[in-house]
PDB file of C-alpha atoms in Angstrom:
ATOM      1  CA  UNK A  73      96.514  81.394  92.014  1.00 55.00           C
ATOM      2  CA  UNK A  74      99.712  82.872  93.529  1.00 76.00           C
ATOM      3  CA  UNK A  75      99.350  86.658  93.670  1.00 87.00           C
ATOM      4  CA  UNK A  76     102.385  88.807  94.434  1.00 95.00           C
ATOM      5  CA  UNK A  77     102.767  92.511  95.106  1.00 97.00           C
ATOM      6  CA  UNK A  78     105.928  94.190  93.861  1.00 97.00           C
ATOM      7  CA  UNK A  79     107.871  96.592  96.047  1.00 97.00           C
ATOM      8  CA  UNK A  80     110.209  98.956  94.232  1.00 97.00           C
ATOM      9  CA  UNK A  81     112.386 101.831  95.389  1.00 97.00           C
ATOM     10  CA  UNK A  82     112.083 105.160  93.576  1.00 97.00           C
ATOM     11  CA  UNK A  83     114.977 104.495  91.185  1.00 97.00           C
ATOM     12  CA  UNK A  84     114.188 100.809  90.705  1.00 96.00           C
ATOM     13  CA  UNK A  85     117.504  99.468  91.978  1.00 98.00           C
ATOM     14  CA  UNK A  86     115.933  97.686  94.973  1.00 98.00           C
ATOM     15  CA  UNK A  87     112.991  95.388  94.373  1.00 98.00           C
ATOM     16  CA  UNK A  88     111.064  92.868  96.437  1.00 98.00           C
ATOM     17  CA  UNK A  89     107.920  90.753  96.297  1.00 98.00           C
ATOM     18  CA  UNK A  90     105.188  90.236  98.886  1.00 98.00           C
ATOM     19  CA  UNK A  91     103.488  86.874  98.511  1.00 97.00           C
ATOM     20  CA  UNK A  92      99.734  86.374  98.768  1.00 93.00           C
ATOM     21  CA  UNK A  93      98.744  89.949  99.655  1.00 95.00           C
ATOM     22  CA  UNK A  94      95.187  90.565 100.814  1.00 95.00           C
ATOM     23  CA  UNK A  95      93.348  92.952 103.146  1.00 96.00           C
ATOM     24  CA  UNK A  96      92.934  90.114 105.664  1.00 94.00           C
ATOM     25  CA  UNK A  97      96.624  89.198 105.650  1.00 94.00           C
ATOM     26  CA  UNK A  98      98.071  92.657 106.321  1.00 96.00           C
ATOM     27  CA  UNK A  99      97.482  95.752 108.418  1.00 96.00           C
ATOM     28  CA  UNK A 100      97.344  99.117 106.646  1.00 97.00           C
ATOM     29  CA  UNK A 101      97.381 102.227 108.783  1.00 96.00           C
ATOM     30  CA  UNK A 102      98.191 105.932 108.578  1.00 96.00           C
ATOM     31  CA  UNK A 103     100.836 106.785 111.183  1.00 96.00           C
ATOM     32  CA  UNK A 104     101.271 110.417 112.229  1.00 96.00           C
ATOM     33  CA  UNK A 105     103.984 109.858 114.848  1.00 96.00           C
ATOM     34  CA  UNK A 106     106.862 112.297 115.039  1.00 96.00           C
ATOM     35  CA  UNK A 107     109.368 109.471 114.559  1.00 98.00           C
ATOM     36  CA  UNK A 108     107.947 108.583 111.143  1.00 98.00           C
ATOM     37  CA  UNK A 109     107.963 112.270 110.241  1.00 98.00           C
ATOM     38  CA  UNK A 110     111.552 112.643 111.462  1.00 98.00           C
ATOM     39  CA  UNK A 111     112.656 109.612 109.476  1.00 98.00           C
ATOM     40  CA  UNK A 112     111.217 111.000 106.244  1.00 98.00           C
ATOM     41  CA  UNK A 113     113.011 114.307 106.834  1.00 97.00           C
ATOM     42  CA  UNK A 114     116.283 112.586 107.712  1.00 98.00           C
ATOM     43  CA  UNK A 115     116.161 110.707 104.403  1.00 98.00           C
ATOM     44  CA  UNK A 116     115.298 113.894 102.537  1.00 97.00           C
ATOM     45  CA  UNK A 117     111.969 112.309 101.577  1.00 97.00           C
ATOM     46  CA  UNK A 118     109.207 114.510 103.073  1.00 97.00           C
ATOM     47  CA  UNK A 119     107.350 113.781  99.824  1.00 97.00           C
ATOM     48  CA  UNK A 120     106.387 110.451 101.411  1.00 97.00           C
ATOM     49  CA  UNK A 121     104.309 112.256 104.064  1.00 97.00           C
ATOM     50  CA  UNK A 122     100.750 113.335 103.359  1.00 96.00           C
ATOM     51  CA  UNK A 123      99.581 116.918 103.927  1.00 95.00           C
ATOM     52  CA  UNK A 124      98.988 116.136 107.606  1.00 96.00           C
ATOM     53  CA  UNK A 125     102.396 114.530 108.143  1.00 97.00           C
ATOM     54  CA  UNK A 126     101.033 110.994 107.916  1.00 97.00           C
ATOM     55  CA  UNK A 127     102.807 107.916 106.581  1.00 98.00           C
ATOM     56  CA  UNK A 128     100.710 105.275 104.817  1.00 98.00           C
ATOM     57  CA  UNK A 129     102.126 101.975 106.124  1.00 98.00           C
ATOM     58  CA  UNK A 130     101.366  98.393 105.092  1.00 98.00           C
ATOM     59  CA  UNK A 131     102.416  95.874 107.768  1.00 98.00           C
ATOM     60  CA  UNK A 132     103.199  92.387 106.456  1.00 98.00           C
ATOM     61  CA  UNK A 133     104.612  89.106 107.758  1.00 98.00           C
ATOM     62  CA  UNK A 134     108.421  88.974 107.468  1.00 98.00           C
ATOM     63  CA  UNK A 135     108.439  85.674 105.572  1.00 98.00           C
ATOM     64  CA  UNK A 136     106.069  87.096 102.958  1.00 98.00           C
ATOM     65  CA  UNK A 137     108.612  89.751 101.893  1.00 98.00           C
ATOM     66  CA  UNK A 138     111.492  88.646  99.669  1.00 98.00           C
ATOM     67  CA  UNK A 139     114.064  90.955  98.101  1.00 98.00           C
ATOM     68  CA  UNK A 140     114.966  89.967  94.565  1.00 98.00           C
ATOM     69  CA  UNK A 141     117.292  92.804  93.585  1.00 98.00           C
ATOM     70  CA  UNK A 142     119.568  95.420  95.133  1.00 98.00           C
ATOM     71  CA  UNK A 143     120.193  93.868  98.538  1.00 98.00           C
ATOM     72  CA  UNK A 144     123.659  95.465  98.551  1.00 98.00           C
ATOM     73  CA  UNK A 145     121.983  98.884  98.640  1.00 98.00           C
ATOM     74  CA  UNK A 146     119.904  98.259 101.789  1.00 98.00           C
ATOM     75  CA  UNK A 147     120.760  99.880 105.124  1.00 98.00           C
ATOM     76  CA  UNK A 148     118.959 100.735 108.348  1.00 98.00           C
ATOM     77  CA  UNK A 149     118.580 103.927 110.325  1.00 98.00           C
ATOM     78  CA  UNK A 150     117.613 103.988 113.996  1.00 98.00           C
ATOM     79  CA  UNK A 151     116.496 107.285 115.488  1.00 98.00           C
ATOM     80  CA  UNK A 152     117.724 106.124 118.902  1.00 97.00           C
ATOM     81  CA  UNK A 153     119.668 103.106 120.215  1.00 97.00           C
ATOM     82  CA  UNK A 154     116.404 101.295 121.020  1.00 96.00           C
ATOM     83  CA  UNK A 155     114.314 102.643 118.161  1.00 96.00           C
ATOM     84  CA  UNK A 156     112.823 100.803 115.217  1.00 98.00           C
ATOM     85  CA  UNK A 157     115.120  99.475 112.531  1.00 98.00           C
ATOM     86  CA  UNK A 158     114.066 101.675 109.615  1.00 98.00           C
ATOM     87  CA  UNK A 159     115.384  99.980 106.479  1.00 98.00           C
ATOM     88  CA  UNK A 160     115.808 101.943 103.281  1.00 98.00           C
ATOM     89  CA  UNK A 161     117.382 101.808  99.836  1.00 98.00           C
ATOM     90  CA  UNK A 162     120.566 103.897  99.957  1.00 98.00           C
ATOM     91  CA  UNK A 163     120.432 104.507  96.206  1.00 98.00           C
ATOM     92  CA  UNK A 164     117.400 106.820  96.434  1.00 98.00           C
ATOM     93  CA  UNK A 165     116.483 106.902 100.152  1.00 98.00           C
ATOM     94  CA  UNK A 166     113.235 104.990  99.714  1.00 98.00           C
ATOM     95  CA  UNK A 167     112.005 103.249 102.914  1.00 98.00           C
ATOM     96  CA  UNK A 168     111.595  99.507 102.338  1.00 98.00           C
ATOM     97  CA  UNK A 169     110.598  98.265 105.792  1.00 98.00           C
ATOM     98  CA  UNK A 170     110.350  99.130 109.491  1.00 98.00           C
ATOM     99  CA  UNK A 171     110.976  96.377 112.030  1.00 98.00           C
ATOM    100  CA  UNK A 172     111.583  95.670 115.664  1.00 97.00           C
ATOM    101  CA  UNK A 173     113.647  92.596 116.508  1.00 95.00           C
ATOM    102  CA  UNK A 174     112.725  89.236 114.930  1.00 96.00           C
ATOM    103  CA  UNK A 175     110.943  88.229 118.145  1.00 95.00           C
ATOM    104  CA  UNK A 176     108.141  90.609 117.131  1.00 96.00           C
ATOM    105  CA  UNK A 177     107.520  89.536 113.536  1.00 97.00           C
ATOM    106  CA  UNK A 178     106.227  92.348 111.388  1.00 96.00           C
ATOM    107  CA  UNK A 179     107.555  94.572 108.616  1.00 98.00           C
ATOM    108  CA  UNK A 180     105.934  97.945 107.989  1.00 98.00           C
ATOM    109  CA  UNK A 181     106.404  99.139 104.404  1.00 98.00           C
ATOM    110  CA  UNK A 182     105.574 102.642 103.201  1.00 98.00           C
ATOM    111  CA  UNK A 183     102.688 102.220 100.769  1.00 97.00           C
ATOM    112  CA  UNK A 184     104.302 104.359  98.038  1.00 96.00           C
ATOM    113  CA  UNK A 185     106.889 101.599  97.546  1.00 97.00           C
ATOM    114  CA  UNK A 186     104.092  99.505  96.020  1.00 96.00           C
ATOM    115  CA  UNK A 187     102.964 102.219  93.601  1.00 91.00           C
ATOM    116  CA  UNK A 188     104.220 100.515  90.446  1.00 87.00           C
ATOM    117  CA  UNK A 189     102.543 100.238  87.061  1.00 85.00           C
ATOM    118  CA  UNK A 190      99.475  98.031  87.090  1.00 86.00           C
ATOM    119  CA  UNK A 191      99.208  97.651  90.872  1.00 93.00           C
ATOM    120  CA  UNK A 192      96.159  98.857  92.761  1.00 94.00           C
ATOM    121  CA  UNK A 193      97.098  99.288  96.427  1.00 95.00           C
ATOM    122  CA  UNK A 194      93.519  99.283  97.684  1.00 96.00           C
ATOM    123  CA  UNK A 195      92.775  96.072  95.786  1.00 95.00           C
ATOM    124  CA  UNK A 196      95.924  94.381  97.098  1.00 96.00           C
ATOM    125  CA  UNK A 197      95.889  95.536 100.713  1.00 97.00           C
ATOM    126  CA  UNK A 198      92.556  97.244 101.292  1.00 97.00           C
ATOM    127  CA  UNK A 199      92.187 100.844 102.402  1.00 96.00           C
ATOM    128  CA  UNK A 200      93.766 102.022 105.695  1.00 95.00           C
ATOM    129  CA  UNK A 201      91.888 100.577 108.663  1.00 94.00           C
ATOM    130  CA  UNK A 202      92.796 103.340 111.091  1.00 92.00           C
ATOM    131  CA  UNK A 203      95.187 106.035 112.233  1.00 93.00           C
ATOM    132  CA  UNK A 204      97.946 106.079 114.797  1.00 93.00           C
ATOM    133  CA  UNK A 205      99.229 108.859 117.086  1.00 94.00           C
ATOM    134  CA  UNK A 206      97.159 111.613 115.544  1.00 94.00           C
ATOM    135  CA  UNK A 207      98.304 114.027 118.245  1.00 94.00           C
ATOM    136  CA  UNK A 208     101.334 114.678 116.014  1.00 96.00           C
ATOM    137  CA  UNK A 209      99.230 115.312 112.898  1.00 96.00           C
ATOM    138  CA  UNK A 210      99.512 118.675 111.150  1.00 95.00           C
ATOM    139  CA  UNK A 211      96.126 120.393 110.954  1.00 92.00           C
ATOM    140  CA  UNK A 212      92.712 118.845 111.450  1.00 90.00           C
ATOM    141  CA  UNK A 213      92.365 115.173 110.522  1.00 87.00           C
ATOM    142  CA  UNK A 214      88.743 113.960 110.670  1.00 81.00           C
ATOM    143  CA  UNK A 215      88.356 110.872 112.818  1.00 78.00           C
ATOM    144  CA  UNK A 216      91.976 110.772 113.932  1.00 77.00           C
ATOM    145  CA  UNK A 217      93.044 108.815 116.993  1.00 81.00           C
ATOM    146  CA  UNK A 218      95.433 110.772 119.212  1.00 85.00           C
ATOM    147  CA  UNK A 219      97.068 107.619 120.559  1.00 87.00           C
ATOM    148  CA  UNK A 220      96.616 104.029 119.410  1.00 86.00           C
ATOM    149  CA  UNK A 221      93.017 102.801 119.270  1.00 86.00           C
ATOM    150  CA  UNK A 222      92.211  99.570 121.080  1.00 89.00           C
ATOM    151  CA  UNK A 223      90.691  98.012 117.962  1.00 90.00           C
ATOM    152  CA  UNK A 224      93.789  98.784 115.905  1.00 91.00           C
ATOM    153  CA  UNK A 225      96.068  97.476 118.641  1.00 92.00           C
ATOM    154  CA  UNK A 226      94.103  94.225 118.900  1.00 94.00           C
ATOM    155  CA  UNK A 227      94.204  93.801 115.125  1.00 94.00           C
ATOM    156  CA  UNK A 228      97.982  94.094 114.871  1.00 94.00           C
ATOM    157  CA  UNK A 229      98.492  91.896 117.949  1.00 95.00           C
ATOM    158  CA  UNK A 230      96.307  89.224 116.354  1.00 96.00           C
ATOM    159  CA  UNK A 231      98.251  89.391 113.098  1.00 97.00           C
ATOM    160  CA  UNK A 232     101.683  89.366 114.764  1.00 97.00           C
ATOM    161  CA  UNK A 233     100.747  86.452 117.025  1.00 97.00           C
ATOM    162  CA  UNK A 234      99.369  84.556 114.039  1.00 97.00           C
ATOM    163  CA  UNK A 235     102.518  85.188 112.010  1.00 97.00           C
ATOM    164  CA  UNK A 236     104.665  83.967 114.877  1.00 96.00           C
ATOM    165  CA  UNK A 237     102.631  80.823 115.538  1.00 97.00           C
ATOM    166  CA  UNK A 238     102.463  79.877 111.857  1.00 97.00           C
ATOM    167  CA  UNK A 239     106.188  80.271 111.268  1.00 97.00           C
ATOM    168  CA  UNK A 240     106.048  83.449 109.208  1.00 97.00           C
ATOM    169  CA  UNK A 241     108.943  85.054 111.059  1.00 97.00           C
ATOM    170  CA  UNK A 242     111.490  83.169 108.945  1.00 98.00           C
ATOM    171  CA  UNK A 243     113.068  83.577 106.530  1.00 98.00           C
ATOM    172  CA  UNK A 244     113.314  87.209 107.633  1.00 98.00           C
ATOM    173  CA  UNK A 245     114.264  89.771 104.973  1.00 98.00           C
ATOM    174  CA  UNK A 246     116.383  91.844 107.384  1.00 98.00           C
ATOM    175  CA  UNK A 247     117.813  89.501 110.067  1.00 98.00           C
ATOM    176  CA  UNK A 248     119.914  86.329 110.107  1.00 98.00           C
ATOM    177  CA  UNK A 249     118.054  83.339 111.477  1.00 96.00           C
ATOM    178  CA  UNK A 250     120.816  81.789 113.560  1.00 92.00           C
ATOM    179  CA  UNK A 251     122.161  84.872 115.295  1.00 96.00           C
ATOM    180  CA  UNK A 252     119.308  87.341 114.863  1.00 96.00           C
ATOM    181  CA  UNK A 253     121.883  89.858 113.658  1.00 97.00           C
ATOM    182  CA  UNK A 254     120.926  92.474 111.053  1.00 98.00           C
ATOM    183  CA  UNK A 255     121.766  91.463 107.490  1.00 98.00           C
ATOM    184  CA  UNK A 256     122.623  95.015 106.461  1.00 98.00           C
ATOM    185  CA  UNK A 257     124.482  98.034 107.893  1.00 98.00           C
ATOM    186  CA  UNK A 258     122.767  99.930 110.707  1.00 98.00           C
ATOM    187  CA  UNK A 259     123.329 103.599 111.595  1.00 98.00           C
ATOM    188  CA  UNK A 260     122.059 105.077 114.874  1.00 98.00           C
ATOM    189  CA  UNK A 261     121.450 108.816 115.064  1.00 98.00           C
ATOM    190  CA  UNK A 262     123.080 110.713 117.880  1.00 98.00           C
ATOM    191  CA  UNK A 263     120.842 112.536 120.336  1.00 97.00           C
ATOM    192  CA  UNK A 264     121.884 115.809 118.713  1.00 97.00           C
ATOM    193  CA  UNK A 265     120.930 114.564 115.251  1.00 97.00           C
ATOM    194  CA  UNK A 266     117.545 113.360 116.508  1.00 97.00           C
ATOM    195  CA  UNK A 267     116.871 116.608 118.339  1.00 97.00           C
ATOM    196  CA  UNK A 268     117.684 118.608 115.207  1.00 96.00           C
ATOM    197  CA  UNK A 269     114.745 116.905 113.467  1.00 97.00           C
ATOM    198  CA  UNK A 270     112.154 117.708 116.141  1.00 96.00           C
ATOM    199  CA  UNK A 271     111.261 121.211 114.905  1.00 96.00           C
ATOM    200  CA  UNK A 272     110.257 119.714 111.544  1.00 96.00           C
ATOM    201  CA  UNK A 273     107.730 117.346 113.092  1.00 96.00           C
ATOM    202  CA  UNK A 274     104.528 117.362 115.057  1.00 93.00           C
ATOM    203  CA  UNK A 275     101.422 119.511 114.909  1.00 94.00           C
ATOM    204  CA  UNK A 276     103.290 122.811 114.430  1.00 91.00           C
ATOM    205  CA  UNK A 277     106.403 122.136 112.337  1.00 91.00           C
ATOM    206  CA  UNK A 278     108.791 124.922 111.459  1.00 83.00           C
ATOM    207  CA  UNK A 279     110.172 125.425 107.932  1.00 68.00           C
ATOM    208  CA  UNK A 280     113.244 123.396 107.044  1.00 58.00           C
ATOM    209  CA  UNK A 281     115.369 126.537 106.688  1.00 51.00           C
ATOM    210  CA  UNK A 282     114.849 127.379 110.383  1.00 39.00           C
ATOM    211  CA  UNK A 283     116.778 124.317 111.537  1.00 40.00           C
ATOM    212  CA  UNK A 284     120.559 124.706 111.652  1.00 36.00           C
TER     213      UNK A 284
END
């Protein structure tokens, strides 16, 4: 039986499918890093963060993710010249995948993108297996890991290595196979733009109105 999980942006213009989802085939983690917080604020989507500033992320193999609608509305934002490619739907600023280069095959998708009618995220992907960079969390998070736990690191390394060895890098939803070039437009924030987001993030964020 071929099970698929549907990814959908907030307005429904961009849609994708993840093939054969299961808790064993993905990595689901809550990331509290200030970059993920900054990205949500840059998109005007702080609603995607939990009360502690965390982002619920499901990491999948690139070849398992296929866009079926709205590819012309996809773009990437990088918080720095060497930062993650943070892909989103320009129509409604919904994140649809975080990646490094194709040589490190993984795509991290914000879990809310899978919250469509009839889909149970915990049944499809399992519950989050850990937390990441809890030192940036807002308030007290029970059981948080300030950095990256060894067990979580080993889990993602095992998955990424497995995806690479079993050919699940290609076809890649965001990069061309021959050249490795991004399929969609990429914008890189200036240092000034990135610095303007810092007061909104971390363990003691300031109100949005305080940032000029």
